[in-house]
Short mmCIF file of C-alpha atoms and ligand atoms in Angstrom, two decimals:
data_model
loop_
_atom_site.label_atom_id
_atom_site.label_comp_id
_atom_site.label_asym_id
_atom_site.label_seq_id
_atom_site.Cartn_x
_atom_site.Cartn_y
_atom_site.Cartn_z
CA VAL A 22 0.47 6.38 33.46
CA ARG A 23 -2.26 9.28 34.21
CA ALA A 24 -2.89 10.63 37.60
CA THR A 25 -6.06 12.27 39.03
CA PHE A 26 -5.90 14.29 42.24
CA SER A 27 -8.78 14.98 44.37
CA PRO A 28 -8.77 16.51 47.88
CA ILE A 29 -10.75 15.00 50.57
CA HIS A 30 -12.63 17.87 51.89
CA ARG A 31 -13.77 18.28 55.74
CA ARG A 32 -16.91 19.66 57.05
CA ASP A 33 -15.21 22.66 57.97
CA HIS A 34 -14.14 22.98 54.40
CA GLY A 35 -10.51 22.25 55.37
CA VAL A 36 -8.74 19.64 53.42
CA SER A 37 -7.58 16.65 55.09
CA GLY A 38 -5.81 14.56 52.38
CA THR A 39 -5.36 14.10 48.78
CA VAL A 40 -6.74 10.74 46.74
CA VAL A 41 -4.39 10.17 43.91
CA LEU A 42 -5.70 7.83 41.22
CA LEU A 43 -3.01 6.44 38.96
CA HIS A 44 -4.43 5.12 35.79
CA ASP A 45 -2.14 2.75 33.65
CA VAL A 46 -2.86 3.87 30.18
CA THR A 47 -0.12 2.13 28.44
CA GLU A 48 -2.54 -0.40 27.16
CA GLN A 49 -5.23 1.66 26.25
CA GLU A 50 -2.97 3.95 24.24
CA LYS A 51 -1.10 1.25 22.55
CA LEU A 52 -4.51 -0.24 21.55
CA GLU A 53 -5.68 3.36 20.27
CA ALA A 54 -2.56 3.80 18.58
CA SER A 55 -2.55 0.40 16.79
CA ARG A 56 -6.19 1.29 15.77
CA LYS A 57 -5.10 4.65 14.09
CA GLU A 58 -2.14 2.59 12.43
CA PHE A 59 -4.63 0.17 11.16
CA VAL A 60 -7.20 2.72 9.69
CA ALA A 61 -4.30 4.54 7.95
CA ASN A 62 -3.13 1.35 6.46
CA VAL A 63 -6.48 0.36 5.16
CA SER A 64 -7.05 3.87 3.70
CA HIS A 65 -3.61 3.63 2.23
CA GLU A 66 -4.42 -0.02 0.69
CA LEU A 67 -7.31 1.47 -0.81
CA ARG A 68 -6.09 4.46 -2.29
CA THR A 69 -3.18 3.01 -3.88
CA PRO A 70 -5.22 0.68 -6.34
CA LEU A 71 -7.92 3.50 -6.93
CA THR A 72 -5.56 5.84 -7.91
CA THR A 73 -4.23 3.09 -10.39
CA ILE A 74 -7.45 2.73 -11.74
CA LYS A 75 -8.29 6.60 -11.94
CA SER A 76 -5.26 7.13 -14.01
CA TYR A 77 -5.75 4.02 -16.47
CA LEU A 78 -9.55 5.15 -16.94
CA GLU A 79 -8.14 8.95 -17.73
CA ALA A 80 -5.52 7.61 -20.20
CA LEU A 81 -8.42 5.60 -22.04
CA ASP A 82 -10.82 8.79 -22.11
CA GLU A 83 -7.98 11.05 -23.25
CA GLY A 84 -7.34 8.85 -26.36
CA ALA A 85 -5.98 5.26 -25.28
CA LEU A 86 -9.49 3.63 -26.40
CA GLU A 87 -8.41 4.38 -29.96
CA ASP A 88 -5.58 1.78 -29.71
CA ARG A 89 -7.36 -1.45 -29.48
CA ALA A 90 -4.39 -3.16 -28.04
CA LEU A 91 -3.42 -0.55 -25.43
CA ALA A 92 -6.84 -0.20 -24.18
CA GLU A 93 -7.42 -3.82 -23.71
CA ARG A 94 -3.87 -3.64 -21.61
CA PHE A 95 -5.40 -0.77 -19.54
CA ILE A 96 -8.66 -2.45 -19.00
CA GLY A 97 -6.74 -5.39 -17.91
CA VAL A 98 -4.86 -3.38 -15.74
CA THR A 99 -8.09 -1.90 -13.88
CA ARG A 100 -9.61 -5.28 -13.85
CA ASN A 101 -6.90 -6.64 -11.90
CA GLU A 102 -6.75 -3.71 -9.42
CA THR A 103 -10.52 -4.20 -8.75
CA GLU A 104 -10.31 -7.78 -8.31
CA ARG A 105 -7.36 -7.24 -5.53
CA MET A 106 -9.51 -4.29 -3.73
CA ILE A 107 -12.52 -6.88 -3.72
CA ARG A 108 -10.13 -9.59 -2.07
CA LEU A 109 -8.79 -6.62 0.55
CA VAL A 110 -12.31 -5.79 1.60
CA ASN A 111 -13.26 -9.43 2.02
CA ASP A 112 -10.01 -9.94 3.95
CA LEU A 113 -10.76 -7.12 6.19
CA LEU A 114 -14.34 -8.61 6.81
CA HIS A 115 -12.85 -11.74 7.61
CA LEU A 116 -10.49 -10.44 10.23
CA SER A 117 -12.72 -8.08 11.65
CA ARG A 118 -15.50 -11.00 12.42
CA PHE A 119 -12.76 -12.37 14.27
CA ASP A 120 -12.10 -9.24 15.86
CA SER A 121 -15.26 -8.84 17.25
CA ARG A 122 -15.85 -12.66 18.18
CA GLN A 123 -18.35 -12.93 15.95
CA LYS A 124 -17.23 -15.81 13.98
CA SER A 125 -17.96 -19.15 15.56
CA LEU A 126 -16.54 -22.10 14.14
CA SER A 127 -18.45 -25.02 12.69
CA LEU A 128 -16.56 -28.04 13.89
CA GLU A 129 -16.48 -31.08 11.58
CA ARG A 130 -14.15 -34.33 11.25
CA VAL A 131 -12.11 -33.92 8.18
CA GLU A 132 -9.63 -36.59 6.72
CA MET A 133 -6.13 -34.68 6.07
CA TYR A 134 -5.85 -35.80 2.95
CA GLU A 135 -9.13 -34.56 1.71
CA LEU A 136 -8.00 -31.16 2.95
CA LEU A 137 -4.52 -31.15 1.41
CA GLU A 138 -5.64 -32.82 -1.99
CA GLU A 139 -8.40 -30.46 -2.51
CA VAL A 140 -6.13 -27.68 -2.12
CA THR A 141 -3.88 -28.70 -4.74
CA ASP A 142 -6.34 -29.25 -7.06
CA ARG A 143 -7.67 -25.57 -6.44
CA PHE A 144 -4.14 -24.28 -7.44
CA ALA A 145 -3.22 -26.69 -10.20
CA PHE A 146 -3.99 -24.34 -12.78
CA GLN A 147 -2.02 -21.64 -11.24
CA ALA A 148 0.87 -23.91 -10.63
CA ARG A 149 0.93 -25.23 -13.98
CA GLN A 150 1.10 -21.92 -15.38
CA ARG A 151 4.32 -21.33 -13.59
CA GLY A 152 5.73 -24.60 -14.27
CA MET A 153 5.39 -25.52 -10.57
CA ALA A 154 4.76 -28.85 -8.68
CA LEU A 155 2.33 -29.41 -6.07
CA SER A 156 2.91 -32.64 -3.72
CA VAL A 157 1.17 -33.99 -0.69
CA ASP A 158 2.61 -36.20 1.80
CA ILE A 159 0.28 -37.85 4.56
CA GLU A 160 2.13 -39.73 7.40
CA SER A 161 0.35 -42.95 7.68
CA GLY A 162 -1.92 -43.15 10.76
CA VAL A 163 -2.62 -39.19 11.02
CA GLN A 164 -5.86 -38.85 12.73
CA PRO A 165 -8.71 -36.60 10.84
CA ALA A 166 -8.90 -33.01 12.37
CA LEU A 167 -11.54 -31.49 13.91
CA VAL A 168 -11.98 -28.15 12.09
CA ASP A 169 -13.92 -25.52 10.56
CA ARG A 170 -13.71 -26.85 6.96
CA ASP A 171 -13.91 -23.55 5.03
CA ALA A 172 -11.64 -21.59 7.60
CA VAL A 173 -8.95 -24.12 7.23
CA ASP A 174 -9.45 -24.07 3.51
CA GLN A 175 -8.83 -20.31 3.72
CA VAL A 176 -5.48 -20.90 5.83
CA LEU A 177 -4.21 -23.50 3.12
CA ASP A 178 -5.28 -21.47 0.53
CA ASN A 179 -3.26 -17.98 1.98
CA LEU A 180 -0.10 -20.20 2.39
CA VAL A 181 -0.42 -22.31 -0.99
CA SER A 182 -0.79 -18.89 -2.78
CA ASN A 183 2.11 -17.28 -0.76
CA ALA A 184 4.32 -20.23 -1.74
CA ILE A 185 3.50 -20.02 -5.36
CA LYS A 186 3.82 -16.27 -5.54
CA TYR A 187 7.15 -16.00 -3.86
CA SER A 188 8.81 -18.90 -5.78
CA PRO A 189 10.66 -18.62 -9.14
CA ASP A 190 8.96 -20.48 -12.13
CA GLY A 191 9.27 -24.40 -11.71
CA GLY A 192 9.72 -24.68 -8.03
CA LEU A 193 7.99 -27.30 -5.84
CA VAL A 194 5.55 -26.59 -3.07
CA SER A 195 4.96 -29.47 -0.84
CA LEU A 196 2.15 -30.00 1.63
CA SER A 197 2.62 -32.72 4.49
CA ALA A 198 0.61 -33.66 7.55
CA ARG A 199 2.09 -35.85 10.55
CA ARG A 200 0.83 -36.69 13.99
CA LEU A 201 2.23 -34.60 16.64
CA THR A 202 2.73 -36.57 19.90
CA GLY A 203 2.77 -34.08 22.41
CA GLU A 204 2.74 -34.32 26.50
CA PRO A 205 1.07 -37.31 27.47
CA GLY A 206 -2.64 -36.55 28.49
CA ALA A 207 -2.53 -33.39 26.20
CA ALA A 208 -5.36 -33.09 23.30
CA ALA A 209 -3.92 -34.82 20.44
CA ARG A 210 -2.84 -32.62 17.23
CA VAL A 211 -2.14 -32.71 13.72
CA GLU A 212 1.21 -30.83 12.33
CA VAL A 213 0.46 -29.42 8.79
CA THR A 214 3.51 -27.86 6.84
CA VAL A 215 3.32 -26.00 3.67
CA ARG A 216 6.74 -25.64 2.42
CA ASP A 217 8.48 -23.86 -0.80
CA GLN A 218 11.63 -23.58 -2.39
CA GLY A 219 11.40 -19.48 -3.02
CA ILE A 220 12.98 -16.45 -2.19
CA GLY A 221 12.32 -16.88 1.53
CA ILE A 222 12.45 -14.05 4.17
CA PRO A 223 14.98 -12.27 5.74
CA LYS A 224 15.55 -12.78 9.41
CA LYS A 225 15.02 -9.23 10.44
CA ASP A 226 11.07 -9.36 8.87
CA LEU A 227 10.27 -12.90 10.55
CA GLY A 228 9.23 -11.81 13.61
CA ARG A 229 6.73 -9.21 11.98
CA ILE A 230 5.66 -11.24 9.14
CA PHE A 231 1.68 -12.04 11.09
CA GLU A 232 1.03 -8.31 11.35
CA ARG A 233 -1.39 -7.10 9.51
CA PHE A 234 -0.26 -5.32 6.18
CA TYR A 235 3.36 -6.41 7.03
CA ARG A 236 5.46 -7.23 3.73
CA VAL A 237 8.79 -7.81 2.79
CA ASP A 238 8.63 -6.26 -0.50
CA LYS A 239 5.26 -4.19 -0.86
CA ALA A 240 5.81 -3.75 -4.31
CA ARG A 241 6.14 -7.48 -5.04
CA SER A 242 3.18 -8.07 -3.08
CA ARG A 243 1.05 -5.89 -4.78
CA ASN A 244 2.01 -6.72 -7.91
CA MET A 245 1.15 -10.80 -7.26
CA GLY A 246 -2.27 -9.40 -6.25
CA GLY A 247 -1.34 -9.75 -2.58
CA THR A 248 -3.16 -7.77 0.19
CA GLY A 249 -0.69 -7.94 2.93
CA LEU A 250 -3.52 -9.83 5.52
CA GLY A 251 -2.88 -13.49 4.31
CA LEU A 252 -0.87 -14.47 6.98
CA SER A 253 -2.78 -12.26 9.71
CA ILE A 254 -5.96 -14.28 8.54
CA ALA A 255 -3.90 -17.69 8.78
CA LEU A 256 -2.93 -16.81 12.39
CA GLU A 257 -6.58 -15.55 13.45
CA ILE A 258 -8.28 -18.95 12.30
CA VAL A 259 -5.33 -21.10 13.73
CA LYS A 260 -5.73 -19.34 16.95
CA ALA A 261 -9.34 -19.77 16.75
CA HIS A 262 -8.90 -23.50 16.78
CA GLY A 263 -6.52 -23.48 19.68
CA GLY A 264 -3.33 -24.45 17.36
CA THR A 265 -0.35 -22.29 17.04
CA ILE A 266 1.41 -21.27 13.60
CA ARG A 267 5.30 -20.41 12.91
CA ILE A 268 7.36 -19.43 9.84
CA ASP A 269 10.69 -20.98 9.10
CA SER A 270 12.77 -19.27 6.38
CA GLU A 271 16.10 -18.92 4.89
CA PRO A 272 16.48 -16.08 1.91
CA GLY A 273 17.23 -17.71 -1.34
CA LYS A 274 16.45 -21.41 -0.05
CA GLY A 275 12.59 -21.41 1.07
CA THR A 276 9.95 -21.12 3.17
CA ALA A 277 7.92 -23.49 5.79
CA VAL A 278 4.95 -22.25 7.46
CA VAL A 279 3.97 -25.09 10.15
CA PHE A 280 0.61 -25.04 12.03
CA THR A 281 -0.98 -27.17 14.30
CA LEU A 282 -5.06 -28.32 14.60
CA PRO A 283 -7.04 -30.39 16.75
CA ALA A 284 -7.29 -33.65 15.70
CA ALA A 285 -10.67 -35.47 16.02
CA GLY A 286 -10.93 -38.19 18.99
CA GLU A 287 -10.97 -41.77 18.30
CA GLU A 288 -14.64 -42.56 16.87
CA ARG A 289 -16.22 -45.52 16.00
CA GLU A 290 -17.16 -45.77 12.64
CA ASP A 291 -20.75 -47.59 13.09
CA GLY A 292 -22.46 -48.71 9.73
P1 LIG B 30 0.56 -10.95 0.96
O1 LIG B 30 -0.60 -10.66 0.53
O2 LIG B 30 1.72 -9.73 0.49
O3 LIG B 30 1.39 -12.20 0.34
P2 LIG B 30 0.66 -12.40 3.51
O4 LIG B 30 0.32 -11.79 4.65
O5 LIG B 30 0.12 -13.27 3.06
O6 LIG B 30 0.65 -11.16 2.62
O7 LIG B 30 2.28 -12.11 3.69
C1 LIG B 30 2.87 -10.95 4.33
C2 LIG B 30 4.27 -11.02 4.08
O8 LIG B 30 5.21 -12.28 3.93
C3 LIG B 30 4.40 -10.99 1.97
O9 LIG B 30 4.18 -9.87 1.43
C4 LIG B 30 5.79 -11.57 1.80
O10 LIG B 30 6.79 -10.63 1.66
C5 LIG B 30 6.23 -12.50 2.87
N1 LIG B 30 5.73 -13.89 2.76
C6 LIG B 30 4.54 -14.78 2.99
N2 LIG B 30 4.82 -16.04 2.60
C7 LIG B 30 6.16 -16.33 1.89
C8 LIG B 30 6.62 -17.46 1.40
N3 LIG B 30 6.15 -18.43 0.95
N4 LIG B 30 7.84 -16.92 0.84
C9 LIG B 30 8.40 -15.74 1.14
N5 LIG B 30 7.77 -14.77 1.36
C10 LIG B 30 6.66 -14.78 1.94
#
């Protein structure tokens, strides 16, 4: 709390009292601190790939270029790091649009099987390379969702990408959708689960996992091309749809991310 004291002056220049203003600065200070932390994080996240790229370019310049095989490897690294930086900057732009409330959702009715089948198509190649299987299970009678399609695609991409990244070769990633029977009279919802049999998340980290740049294992995340922003973006998008998202995990067994979306109301299909 910050206090400001102002004396109350009388006509004869005497003082008749004091006005004390108490400002609650805790919220403001917390915001400022988290803003500073965010900027520090972003700078660090960008400096890491830039430093890597610089050192590999220097090595090429100092002779590695002569060795064709080595040169190809070094160029591969700089390319991966560049791609990760592009992803990072894109992720930051997405988040800042949510932060400044610039992002408006363009809602449409989408069938759940369409959403889930298409995300498995997008990851089929990557999964096959790791000997992994992707499955889709839609409960019968699930309503279509009323969502911003691109935004929800991004949520699913981030979750499936994590499920693959943090699983050993040969694992299964299963996607499922079911109707959520909530309070009578409450808006109908669809619940989506992305489940893997991967490394899981330790209990102590679970509470912070949706924070920007929070990772259980920074090196592993970076090596896998992660930005540390995937789950924060998923959270913002789900919140913007009025839904909730949670994560259940057991180290060594696997992880399930469960989120809800608004269901589209009953609508007659005429024609
Ligand atoms: P990243 O780009 O690092 O994957 P995310 O925000 O998507 O960033 O995830 C944050 C962290 O949460 C990851 O670094 C990882 O430690 C953990 N995590 C996310 N999804 C999973 C999962 N399916 N299995 C195990 N750990 C996960």
